[in-house]
PDB file of C-alpha atoms in Angstrom:
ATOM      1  CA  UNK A   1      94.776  71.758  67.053  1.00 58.00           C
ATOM      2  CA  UNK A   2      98.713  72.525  67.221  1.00 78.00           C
ATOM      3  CA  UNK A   3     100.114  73.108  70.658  1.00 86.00           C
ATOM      4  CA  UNK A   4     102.930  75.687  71.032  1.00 94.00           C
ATOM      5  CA  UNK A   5     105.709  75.037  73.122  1.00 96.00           C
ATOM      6  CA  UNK A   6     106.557  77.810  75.007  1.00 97.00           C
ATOM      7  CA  UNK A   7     109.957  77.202  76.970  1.00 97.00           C
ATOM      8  CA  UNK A   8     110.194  77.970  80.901  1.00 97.00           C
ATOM      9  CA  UNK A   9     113.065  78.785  82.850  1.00 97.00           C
ATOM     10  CA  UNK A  10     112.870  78.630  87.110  1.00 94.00           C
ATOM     11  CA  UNK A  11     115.398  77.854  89.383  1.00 90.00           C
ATOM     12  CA  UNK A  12     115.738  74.254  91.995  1.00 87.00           C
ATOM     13  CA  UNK A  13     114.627  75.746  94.720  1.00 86.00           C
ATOM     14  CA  UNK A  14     111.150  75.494  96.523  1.00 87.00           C
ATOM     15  CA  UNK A  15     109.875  78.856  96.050  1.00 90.00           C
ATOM     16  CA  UNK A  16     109.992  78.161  92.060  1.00 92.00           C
ATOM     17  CA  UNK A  17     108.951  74.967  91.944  1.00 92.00           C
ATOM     18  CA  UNK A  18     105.997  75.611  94.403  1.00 94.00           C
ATOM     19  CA  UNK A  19     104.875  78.524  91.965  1.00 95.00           C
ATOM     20  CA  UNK A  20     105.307  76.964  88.536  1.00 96.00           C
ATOM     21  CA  UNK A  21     103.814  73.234  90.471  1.00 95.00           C
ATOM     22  CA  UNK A  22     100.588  73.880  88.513  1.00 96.00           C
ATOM     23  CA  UNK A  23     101.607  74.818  85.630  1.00 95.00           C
ATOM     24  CA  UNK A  24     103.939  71.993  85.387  1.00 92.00           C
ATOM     25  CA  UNK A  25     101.796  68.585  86.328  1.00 94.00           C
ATOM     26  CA  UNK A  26      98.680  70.300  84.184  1.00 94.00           C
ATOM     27  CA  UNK A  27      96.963  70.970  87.359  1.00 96.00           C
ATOM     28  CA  UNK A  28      95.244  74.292  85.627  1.00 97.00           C
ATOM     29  CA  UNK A  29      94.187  74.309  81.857  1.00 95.00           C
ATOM     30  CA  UNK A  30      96.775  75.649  79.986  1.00 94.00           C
ATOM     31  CA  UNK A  31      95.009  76.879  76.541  1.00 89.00           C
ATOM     32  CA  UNK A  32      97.308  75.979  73.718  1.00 91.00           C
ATOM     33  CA  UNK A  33     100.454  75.896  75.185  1.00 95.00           C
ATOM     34  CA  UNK A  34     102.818  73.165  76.242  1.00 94.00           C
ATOM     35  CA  UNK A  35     105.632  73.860  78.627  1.00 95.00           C
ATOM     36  CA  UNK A  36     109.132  72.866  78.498  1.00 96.00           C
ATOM     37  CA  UNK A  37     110.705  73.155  81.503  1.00 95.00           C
ATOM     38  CA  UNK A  38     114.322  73.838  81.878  1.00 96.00           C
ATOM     39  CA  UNK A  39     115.282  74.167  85.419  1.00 94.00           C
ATOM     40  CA  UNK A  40     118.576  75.266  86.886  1.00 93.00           C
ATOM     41  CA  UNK A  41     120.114  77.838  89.058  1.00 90.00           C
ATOM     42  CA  UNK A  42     119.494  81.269  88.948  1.00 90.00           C
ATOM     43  CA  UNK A  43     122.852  82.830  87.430  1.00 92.00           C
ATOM     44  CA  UNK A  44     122.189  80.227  84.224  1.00 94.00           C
ATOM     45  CA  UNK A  45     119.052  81.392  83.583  1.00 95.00           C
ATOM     46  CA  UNK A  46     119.975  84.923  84.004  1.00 94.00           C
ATOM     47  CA  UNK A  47     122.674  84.029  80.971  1.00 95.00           C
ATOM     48  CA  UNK A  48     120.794  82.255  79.214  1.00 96.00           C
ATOM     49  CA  UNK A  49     117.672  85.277  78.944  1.00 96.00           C
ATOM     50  CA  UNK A  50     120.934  87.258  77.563  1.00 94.00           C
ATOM     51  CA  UNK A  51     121.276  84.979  75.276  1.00 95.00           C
ATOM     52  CA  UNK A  52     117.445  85.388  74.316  1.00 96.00           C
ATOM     53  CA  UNK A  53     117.053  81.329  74.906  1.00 96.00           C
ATOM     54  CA  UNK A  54     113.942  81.214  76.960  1.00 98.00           C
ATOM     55  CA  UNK A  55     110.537  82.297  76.214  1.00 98.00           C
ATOM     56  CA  UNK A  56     109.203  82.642  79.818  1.00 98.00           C
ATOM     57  CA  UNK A  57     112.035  82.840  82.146  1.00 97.00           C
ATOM     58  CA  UNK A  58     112.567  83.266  86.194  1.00 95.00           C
ATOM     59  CA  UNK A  59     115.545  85.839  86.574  1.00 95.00           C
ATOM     60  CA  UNK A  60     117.451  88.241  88.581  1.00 95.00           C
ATOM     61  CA  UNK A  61     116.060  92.067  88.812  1.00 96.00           C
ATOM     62  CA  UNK A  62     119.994  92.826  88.163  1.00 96.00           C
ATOM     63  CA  UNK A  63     120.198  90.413  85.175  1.00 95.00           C
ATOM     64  CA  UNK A  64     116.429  92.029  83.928  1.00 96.00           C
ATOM     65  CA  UNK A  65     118.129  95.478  83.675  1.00 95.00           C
ATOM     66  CA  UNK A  66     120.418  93.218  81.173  1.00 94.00           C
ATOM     67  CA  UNK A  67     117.431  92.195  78.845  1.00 96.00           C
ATOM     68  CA  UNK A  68     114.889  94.487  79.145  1.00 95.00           C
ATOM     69  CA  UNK A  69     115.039  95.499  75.282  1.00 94.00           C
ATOM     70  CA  UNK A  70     114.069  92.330  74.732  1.00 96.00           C
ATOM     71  CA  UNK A  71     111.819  90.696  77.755  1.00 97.00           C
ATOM     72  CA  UNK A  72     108.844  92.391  79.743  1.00 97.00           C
ATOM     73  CA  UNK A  73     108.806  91.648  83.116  1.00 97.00           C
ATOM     74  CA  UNK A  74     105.697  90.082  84.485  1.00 97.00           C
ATOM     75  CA  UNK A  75     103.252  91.516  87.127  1.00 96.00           C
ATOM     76  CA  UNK A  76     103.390  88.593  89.035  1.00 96.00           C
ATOM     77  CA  UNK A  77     106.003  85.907  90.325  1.00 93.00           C
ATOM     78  CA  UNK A  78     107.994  87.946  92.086  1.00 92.00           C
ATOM     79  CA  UNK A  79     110.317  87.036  95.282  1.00 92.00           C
ATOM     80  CA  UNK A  80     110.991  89.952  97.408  1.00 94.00           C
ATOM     81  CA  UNK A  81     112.361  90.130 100.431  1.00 93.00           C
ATOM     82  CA  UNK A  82     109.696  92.051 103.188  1.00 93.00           C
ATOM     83  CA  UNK A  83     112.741  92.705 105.534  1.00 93.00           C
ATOM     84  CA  UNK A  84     114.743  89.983 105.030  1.00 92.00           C
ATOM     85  CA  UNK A  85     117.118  88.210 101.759  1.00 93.00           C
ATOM     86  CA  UNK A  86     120.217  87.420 100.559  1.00 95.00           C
ATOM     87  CA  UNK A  87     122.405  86.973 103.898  1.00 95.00           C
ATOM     88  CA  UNK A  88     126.064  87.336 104.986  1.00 98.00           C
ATOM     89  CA  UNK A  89     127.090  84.566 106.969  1.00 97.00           C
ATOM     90  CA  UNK A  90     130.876  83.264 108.235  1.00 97.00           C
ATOM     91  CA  UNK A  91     132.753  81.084 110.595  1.00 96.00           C
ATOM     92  CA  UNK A  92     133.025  84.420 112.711  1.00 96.00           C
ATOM     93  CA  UNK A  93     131.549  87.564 113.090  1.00 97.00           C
ATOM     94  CA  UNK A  94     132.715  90.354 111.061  1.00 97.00           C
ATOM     95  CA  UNK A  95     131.566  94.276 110.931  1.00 97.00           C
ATOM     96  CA  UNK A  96     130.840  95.904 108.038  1.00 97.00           C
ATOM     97  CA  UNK A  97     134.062  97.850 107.921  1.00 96.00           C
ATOM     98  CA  UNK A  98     136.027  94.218 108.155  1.00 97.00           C
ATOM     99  CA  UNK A  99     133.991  92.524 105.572  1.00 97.00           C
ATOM    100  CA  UNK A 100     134.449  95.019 102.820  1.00 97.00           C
ATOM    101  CA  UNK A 101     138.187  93.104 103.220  1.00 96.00           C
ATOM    102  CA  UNK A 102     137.410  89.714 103.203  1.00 98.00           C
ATOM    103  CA  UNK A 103     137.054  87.157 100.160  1.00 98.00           C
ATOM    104  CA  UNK A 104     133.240  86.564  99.537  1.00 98.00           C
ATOM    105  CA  UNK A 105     131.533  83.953  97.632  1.00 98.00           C
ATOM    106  CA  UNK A 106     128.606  85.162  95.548  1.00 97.00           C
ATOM    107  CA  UNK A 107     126.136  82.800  93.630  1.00 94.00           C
ATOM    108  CA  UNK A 108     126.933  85.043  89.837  1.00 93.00           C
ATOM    109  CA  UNK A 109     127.872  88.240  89.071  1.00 94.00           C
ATOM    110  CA  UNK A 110     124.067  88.622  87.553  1.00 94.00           C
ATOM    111  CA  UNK A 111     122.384  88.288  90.449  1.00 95.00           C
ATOM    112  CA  UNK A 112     119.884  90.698  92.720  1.00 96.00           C
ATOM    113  CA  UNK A 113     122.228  89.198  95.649  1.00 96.00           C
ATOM    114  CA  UNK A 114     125.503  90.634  94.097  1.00 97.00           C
ATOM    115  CA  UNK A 115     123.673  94.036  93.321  1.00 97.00           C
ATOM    116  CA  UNK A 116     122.675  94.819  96.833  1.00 97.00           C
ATOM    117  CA  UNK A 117     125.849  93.654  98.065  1.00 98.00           C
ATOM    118  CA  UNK A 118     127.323  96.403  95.857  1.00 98.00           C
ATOM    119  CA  UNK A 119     124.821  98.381  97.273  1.00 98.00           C
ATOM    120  CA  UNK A 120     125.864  98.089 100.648  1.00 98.00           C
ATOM    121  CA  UNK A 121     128.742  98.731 100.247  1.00 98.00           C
ATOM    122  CA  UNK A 122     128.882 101.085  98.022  1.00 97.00           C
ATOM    123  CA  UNK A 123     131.308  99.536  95.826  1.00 97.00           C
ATOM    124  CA  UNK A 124     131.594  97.276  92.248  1.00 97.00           C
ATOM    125  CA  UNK A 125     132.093  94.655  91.606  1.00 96.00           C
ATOM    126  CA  UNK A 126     135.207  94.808  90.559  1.00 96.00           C
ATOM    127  CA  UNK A 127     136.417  96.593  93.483  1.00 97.00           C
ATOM    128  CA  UNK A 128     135.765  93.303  95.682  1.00 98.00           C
ATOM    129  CA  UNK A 129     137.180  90.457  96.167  1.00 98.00           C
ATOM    130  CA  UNK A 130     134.923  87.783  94.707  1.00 98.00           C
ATOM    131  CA  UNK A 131     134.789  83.836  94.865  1.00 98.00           C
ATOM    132  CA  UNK A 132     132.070  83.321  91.939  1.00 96.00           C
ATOM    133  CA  UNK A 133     130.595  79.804  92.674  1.00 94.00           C
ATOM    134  CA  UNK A 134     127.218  78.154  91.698  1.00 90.00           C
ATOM    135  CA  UNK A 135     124.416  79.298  94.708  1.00 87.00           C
ATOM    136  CA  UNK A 136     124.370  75.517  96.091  1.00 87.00           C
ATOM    137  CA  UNK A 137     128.398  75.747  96.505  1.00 93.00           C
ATOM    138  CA  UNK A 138     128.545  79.073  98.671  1.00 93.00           C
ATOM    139  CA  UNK A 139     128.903  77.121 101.944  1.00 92.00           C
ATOM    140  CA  UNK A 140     131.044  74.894 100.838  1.00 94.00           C
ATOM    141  CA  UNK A 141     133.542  77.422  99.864  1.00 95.00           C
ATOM    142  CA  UNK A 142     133.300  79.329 103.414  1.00 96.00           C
ATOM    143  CA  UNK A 143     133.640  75.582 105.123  1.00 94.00           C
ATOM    144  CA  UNK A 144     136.944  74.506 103.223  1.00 96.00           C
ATOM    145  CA  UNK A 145     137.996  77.975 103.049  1.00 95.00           C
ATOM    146  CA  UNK A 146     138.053  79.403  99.547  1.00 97.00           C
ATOM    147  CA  UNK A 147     136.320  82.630 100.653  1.00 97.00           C
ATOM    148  CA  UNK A 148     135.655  84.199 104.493  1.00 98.00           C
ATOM    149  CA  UNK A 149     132.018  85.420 103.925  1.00 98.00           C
ATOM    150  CA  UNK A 150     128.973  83.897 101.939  1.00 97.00           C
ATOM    151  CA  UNK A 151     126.715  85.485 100.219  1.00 97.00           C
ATOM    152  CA  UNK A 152     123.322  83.309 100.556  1.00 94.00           C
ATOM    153  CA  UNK A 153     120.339  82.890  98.437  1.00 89.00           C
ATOM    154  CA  UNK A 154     117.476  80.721  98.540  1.00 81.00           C
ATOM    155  CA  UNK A 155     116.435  78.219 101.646  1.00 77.00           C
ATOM    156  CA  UNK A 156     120.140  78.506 102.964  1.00 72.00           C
ATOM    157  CA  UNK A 157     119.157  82.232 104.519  1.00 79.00           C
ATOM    158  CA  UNK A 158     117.131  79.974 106.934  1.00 79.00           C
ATOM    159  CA  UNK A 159     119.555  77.018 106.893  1.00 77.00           C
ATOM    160  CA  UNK A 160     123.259  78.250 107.509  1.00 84.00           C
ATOM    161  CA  UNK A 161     122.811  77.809 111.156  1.00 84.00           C
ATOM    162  CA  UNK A 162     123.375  73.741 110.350  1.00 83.00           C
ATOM    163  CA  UNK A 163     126.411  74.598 108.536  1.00 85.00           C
ATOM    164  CA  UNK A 164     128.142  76.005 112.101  1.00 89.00           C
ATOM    165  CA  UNK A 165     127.899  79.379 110.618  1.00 93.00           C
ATOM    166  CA  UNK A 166     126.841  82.805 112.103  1.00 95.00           C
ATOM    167  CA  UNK A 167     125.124  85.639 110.500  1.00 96.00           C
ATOM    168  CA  UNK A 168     127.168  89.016 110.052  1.00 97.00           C
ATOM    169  CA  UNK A 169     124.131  90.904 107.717  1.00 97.00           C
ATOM    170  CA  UNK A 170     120.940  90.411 106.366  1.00 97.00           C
ATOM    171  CA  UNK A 171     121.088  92.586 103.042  1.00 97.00           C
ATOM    172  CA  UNK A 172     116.786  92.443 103.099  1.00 96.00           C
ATOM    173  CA  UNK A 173     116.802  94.385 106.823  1.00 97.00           C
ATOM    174  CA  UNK A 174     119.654  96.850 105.437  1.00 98.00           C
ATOM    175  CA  UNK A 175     117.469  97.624 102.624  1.00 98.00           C
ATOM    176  CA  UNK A 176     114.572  97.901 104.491  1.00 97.00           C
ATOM    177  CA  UNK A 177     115.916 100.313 106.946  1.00 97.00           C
ATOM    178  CA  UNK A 178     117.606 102.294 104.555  1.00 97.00           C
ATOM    179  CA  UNK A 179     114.751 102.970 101.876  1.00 98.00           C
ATOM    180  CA  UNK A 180     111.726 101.652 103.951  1.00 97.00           C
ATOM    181  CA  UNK A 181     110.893  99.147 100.794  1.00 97.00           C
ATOM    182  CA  UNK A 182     111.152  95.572 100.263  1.00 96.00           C
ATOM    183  CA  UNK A 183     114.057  94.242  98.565  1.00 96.00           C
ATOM    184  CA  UNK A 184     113.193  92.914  94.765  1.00 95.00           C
ATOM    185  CA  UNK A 185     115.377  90.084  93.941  1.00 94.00           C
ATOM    186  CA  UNK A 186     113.689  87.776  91.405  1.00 93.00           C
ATOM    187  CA  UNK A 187     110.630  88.223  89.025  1.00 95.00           C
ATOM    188  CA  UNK A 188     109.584  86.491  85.917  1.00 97.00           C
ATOM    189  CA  UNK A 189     110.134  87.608  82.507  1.00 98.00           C
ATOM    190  CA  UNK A 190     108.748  86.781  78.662  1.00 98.00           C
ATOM    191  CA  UNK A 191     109.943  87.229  75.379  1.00 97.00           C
ATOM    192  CA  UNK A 192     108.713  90.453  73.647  1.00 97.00           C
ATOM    193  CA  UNK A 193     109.148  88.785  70.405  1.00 97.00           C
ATOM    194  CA  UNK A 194     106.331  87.037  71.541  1.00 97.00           C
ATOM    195  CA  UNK A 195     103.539  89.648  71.199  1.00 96.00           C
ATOM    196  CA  UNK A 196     101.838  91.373  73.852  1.00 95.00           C
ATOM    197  CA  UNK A 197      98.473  89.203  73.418  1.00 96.00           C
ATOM    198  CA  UNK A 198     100.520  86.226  73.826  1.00 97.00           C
ATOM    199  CA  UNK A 199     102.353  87.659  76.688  1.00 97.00           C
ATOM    200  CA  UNK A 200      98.890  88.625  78.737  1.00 97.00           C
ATOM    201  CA  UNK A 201      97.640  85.173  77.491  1.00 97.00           C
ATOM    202  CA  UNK A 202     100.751  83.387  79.301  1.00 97.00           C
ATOM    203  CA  UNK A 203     101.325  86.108  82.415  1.00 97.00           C
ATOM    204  CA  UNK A 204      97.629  85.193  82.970  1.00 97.00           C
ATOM    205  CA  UNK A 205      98.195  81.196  83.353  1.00 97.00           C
ATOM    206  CA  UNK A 206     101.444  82.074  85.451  1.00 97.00           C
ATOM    207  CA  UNK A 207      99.276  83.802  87.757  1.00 97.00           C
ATOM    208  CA  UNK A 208      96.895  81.436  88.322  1.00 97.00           C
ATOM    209  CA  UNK A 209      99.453  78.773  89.176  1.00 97.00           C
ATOM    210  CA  UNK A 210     100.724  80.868  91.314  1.00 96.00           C
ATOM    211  CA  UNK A 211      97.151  80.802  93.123  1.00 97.00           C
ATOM    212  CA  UNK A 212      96.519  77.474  92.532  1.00 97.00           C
ATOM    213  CA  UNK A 213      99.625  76.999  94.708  1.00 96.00           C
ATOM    214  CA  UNK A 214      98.247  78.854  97.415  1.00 95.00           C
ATOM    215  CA  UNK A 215      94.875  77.612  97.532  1.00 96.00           C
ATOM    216  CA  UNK A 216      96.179  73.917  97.602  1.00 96.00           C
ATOM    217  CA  UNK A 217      99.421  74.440  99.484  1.00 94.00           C
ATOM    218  CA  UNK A 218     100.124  71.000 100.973  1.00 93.00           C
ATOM    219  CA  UNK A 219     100.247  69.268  97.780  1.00 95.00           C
ATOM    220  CA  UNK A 220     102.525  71.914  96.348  1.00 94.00           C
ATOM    221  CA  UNK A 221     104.832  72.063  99.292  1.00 91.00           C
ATOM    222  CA  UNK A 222     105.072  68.670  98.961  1.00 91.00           C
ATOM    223  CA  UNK A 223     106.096  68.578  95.439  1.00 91.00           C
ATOM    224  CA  UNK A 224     108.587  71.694  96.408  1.00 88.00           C
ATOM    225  CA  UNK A 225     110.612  69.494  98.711  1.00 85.00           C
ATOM    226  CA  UNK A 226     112.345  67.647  96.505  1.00 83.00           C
ATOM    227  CA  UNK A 227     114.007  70.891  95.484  1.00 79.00           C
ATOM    228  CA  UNK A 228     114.999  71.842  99.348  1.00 73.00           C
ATOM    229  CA  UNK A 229     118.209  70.196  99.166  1.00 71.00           C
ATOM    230  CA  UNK A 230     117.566  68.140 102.263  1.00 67.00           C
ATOM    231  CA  UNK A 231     115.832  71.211 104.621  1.00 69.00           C
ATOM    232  CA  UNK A 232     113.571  69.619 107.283  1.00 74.00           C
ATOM    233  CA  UNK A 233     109.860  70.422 106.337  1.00 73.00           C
ATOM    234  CA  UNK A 234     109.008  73.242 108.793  1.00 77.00           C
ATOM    235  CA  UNK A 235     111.982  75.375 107.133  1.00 77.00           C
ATOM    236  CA  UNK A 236     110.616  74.661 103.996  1.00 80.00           C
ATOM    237  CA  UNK A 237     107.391  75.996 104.773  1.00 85.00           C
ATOM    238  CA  UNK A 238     108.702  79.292 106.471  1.00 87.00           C
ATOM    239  CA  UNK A 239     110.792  79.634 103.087  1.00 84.00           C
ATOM    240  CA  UNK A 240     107.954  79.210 100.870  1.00 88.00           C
ATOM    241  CA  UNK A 241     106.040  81.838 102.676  1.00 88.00           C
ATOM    242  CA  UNK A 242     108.824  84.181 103.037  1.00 87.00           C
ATOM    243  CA  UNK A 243     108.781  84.643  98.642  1.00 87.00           C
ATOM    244  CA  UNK A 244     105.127  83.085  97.587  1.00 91.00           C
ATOM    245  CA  UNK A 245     102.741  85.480  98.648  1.00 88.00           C
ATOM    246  CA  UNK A 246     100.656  88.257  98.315  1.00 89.00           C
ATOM    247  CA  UNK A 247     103.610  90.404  96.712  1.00 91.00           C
ATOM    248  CA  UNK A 248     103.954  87.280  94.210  1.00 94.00           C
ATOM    249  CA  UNK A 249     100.536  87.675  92.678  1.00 95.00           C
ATOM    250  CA  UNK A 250     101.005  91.345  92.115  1.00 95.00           C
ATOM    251  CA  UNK A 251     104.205  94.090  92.554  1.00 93.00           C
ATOM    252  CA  UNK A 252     101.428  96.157  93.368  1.00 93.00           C
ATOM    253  CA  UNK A 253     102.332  99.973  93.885  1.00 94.00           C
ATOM    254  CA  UNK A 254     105.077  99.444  96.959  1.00 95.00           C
ATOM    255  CA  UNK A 255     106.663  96.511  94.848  1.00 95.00           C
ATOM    256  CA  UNK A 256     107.178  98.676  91.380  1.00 95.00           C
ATOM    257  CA  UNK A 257     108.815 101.363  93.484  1.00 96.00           C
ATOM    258  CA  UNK A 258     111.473  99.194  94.925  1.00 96.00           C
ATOM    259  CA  UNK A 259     111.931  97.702  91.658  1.00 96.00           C
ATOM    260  CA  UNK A 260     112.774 101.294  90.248  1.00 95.00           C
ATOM    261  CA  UNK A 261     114.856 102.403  93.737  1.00 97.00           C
ATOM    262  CA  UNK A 262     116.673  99.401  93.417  1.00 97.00           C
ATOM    263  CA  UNK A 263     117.908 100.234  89.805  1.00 96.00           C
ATOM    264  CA  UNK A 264     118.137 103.800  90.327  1.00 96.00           C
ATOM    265  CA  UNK A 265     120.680 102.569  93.169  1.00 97.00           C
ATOM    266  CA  UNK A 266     121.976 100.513  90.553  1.00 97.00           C
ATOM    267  CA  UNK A 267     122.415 103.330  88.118  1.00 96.00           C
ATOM    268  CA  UNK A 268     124.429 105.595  90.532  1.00 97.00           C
ATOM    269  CA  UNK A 269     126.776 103.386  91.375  1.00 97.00           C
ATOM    270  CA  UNK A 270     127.245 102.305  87.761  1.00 95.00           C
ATOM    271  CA  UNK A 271     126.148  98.579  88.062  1.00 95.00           C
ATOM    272  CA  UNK A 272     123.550  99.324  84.939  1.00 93.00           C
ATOM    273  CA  UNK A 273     123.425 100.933  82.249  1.00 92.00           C
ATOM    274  CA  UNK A 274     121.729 104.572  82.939  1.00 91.00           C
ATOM    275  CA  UNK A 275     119.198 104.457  80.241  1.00 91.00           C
ATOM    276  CA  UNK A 276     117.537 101.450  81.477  1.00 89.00           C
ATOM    277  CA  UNK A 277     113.842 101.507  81.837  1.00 89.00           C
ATOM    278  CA  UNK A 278     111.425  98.893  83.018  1.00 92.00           C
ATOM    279  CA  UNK A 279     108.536  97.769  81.199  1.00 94.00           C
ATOM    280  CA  UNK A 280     105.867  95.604  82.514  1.00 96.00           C
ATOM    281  CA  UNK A 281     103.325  93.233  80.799  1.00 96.00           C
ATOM    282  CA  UNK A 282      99.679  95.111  80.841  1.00 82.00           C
TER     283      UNK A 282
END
């Protein structure tokens, strides 16, 4: 019997690679399919699922709004923030009111990170002053000085402290306290041209890495560390936990409605297009 290839985009960083661990080294069956893993950060994949390149894909809620004529976004695999997410960090303490000034570095204009930015301050893109760098670059553009703030993603919302910077705002706690919901940053995405059959087929083995992850989490945290970027072992844990959970298995009620208060947001500040709508695998 033919295998199909079915090609997988997730980002290097520990969350991803702890979910997708399963999937990847065969640890579950995985039916007919054969995956082909292309892994790199977040703002590529989001471009490359506008360019329709990737059947299953890891991507931004922002970039989703993007492609959602032409992906469904899966029930599970998403990384929301209960609280807590992208972070605003500097050599110094700044207010709101001071950082709405400043030069920021952002990991892509596609990102969930950017969007809530926007958010908060209720402004564009376009009407900031950006320093667009790959995620893994944002501290080194703060440290040498090509921007005053940093926008930060991934395990460097736990790590910044080593870099001899302070925080000035964590976007997840603004979001929280302003619409009582979690913040929904990333979530996993397939191909409609694939057929819905084929989509339940692969959302279901997706899953079930995702809880073969969990159940053996040791040997997936240690095959996650390679994509920490040098963060001691106890942060990589606490990051794991922070966007593999419960709310990764399943959006469930609470998670959908941030998704569509997010984008609503989104909508009136006209970051999206308004007739957006998004569709889930069932």
């Amino acid at each position: 019997m033919n295998c199909e290839v079915i090609t997988l985009g997730h980002s290097p960083d520990a969350d991803d690679a702890f979910m997708f661990y399963a999937l990847s080294q065969k640890k579950i069956p995985l039916a007919n399919y054969v995956f082909k893993e292309t892994i790199t950060d977040i703002e590529t994949l989001n471009n490359l699922a506008l360019q329709e390149k990737l059947d299953l894909t890891a991507l931004s809620i922002h970039a989703y709004c993007r492609v959602a004529d032409r992906y469904l976004l899966m029930n599970c695999g998403a990384s929301m923030g209960e609280g807590y997410g992208p972070r605003l960090v500097a050599k110094q303490k700044f207010e709101k009111k001071e950082m709405v000034q400043k030069k920021i570095a952002v990991p892509g204009l596609h990102t969930s990170a950017l969007l809530c930015l926007c958010l908060y301050f209720g402004k564009r893109a376009e009407e900031l002053d950006l320093f667009v760098c790959p995620f893994d670059q944002v501290f080194w553009a703060v440290e040498n000085g090509y921007a005053d703030i940093g926008l930060i993603i991934h395990e460097g919302q736990i790590s910044y402290v080593k870099h001899g910077l302070v925080l000035c705002e964590d976007l997840g706690r603004w979001w929280r306290e302003k619409t009582g919901l979690p913040l929904p940053l990333g979530g996993n995405a397939l191909r409609r041209s694939l057929g819905r059959d084929k989509c339940r087929e692969l959302q279901s083995l997706v899953k079930r890495s995702i809880e073969w992850a969990l159940e053996n989490r040791g040997e997936a945290l240690a095959y996650a560390r390679k994509y920490s970027r040098g963060v001691d072992w106890p942060l990589i844990d606490e990051f794991v936990g922070m966007y593999v959970n419960a709310r990764t298995l399943d959006y469930g009620v609470e998670g959908k409605q941030a998704i569509e208060e997010f984008i609503a947001q989104a909508k009136a500040l006209g970051m999206v297009d308004k007739g957006i709508t998004v569709e889930f695998v069932e």
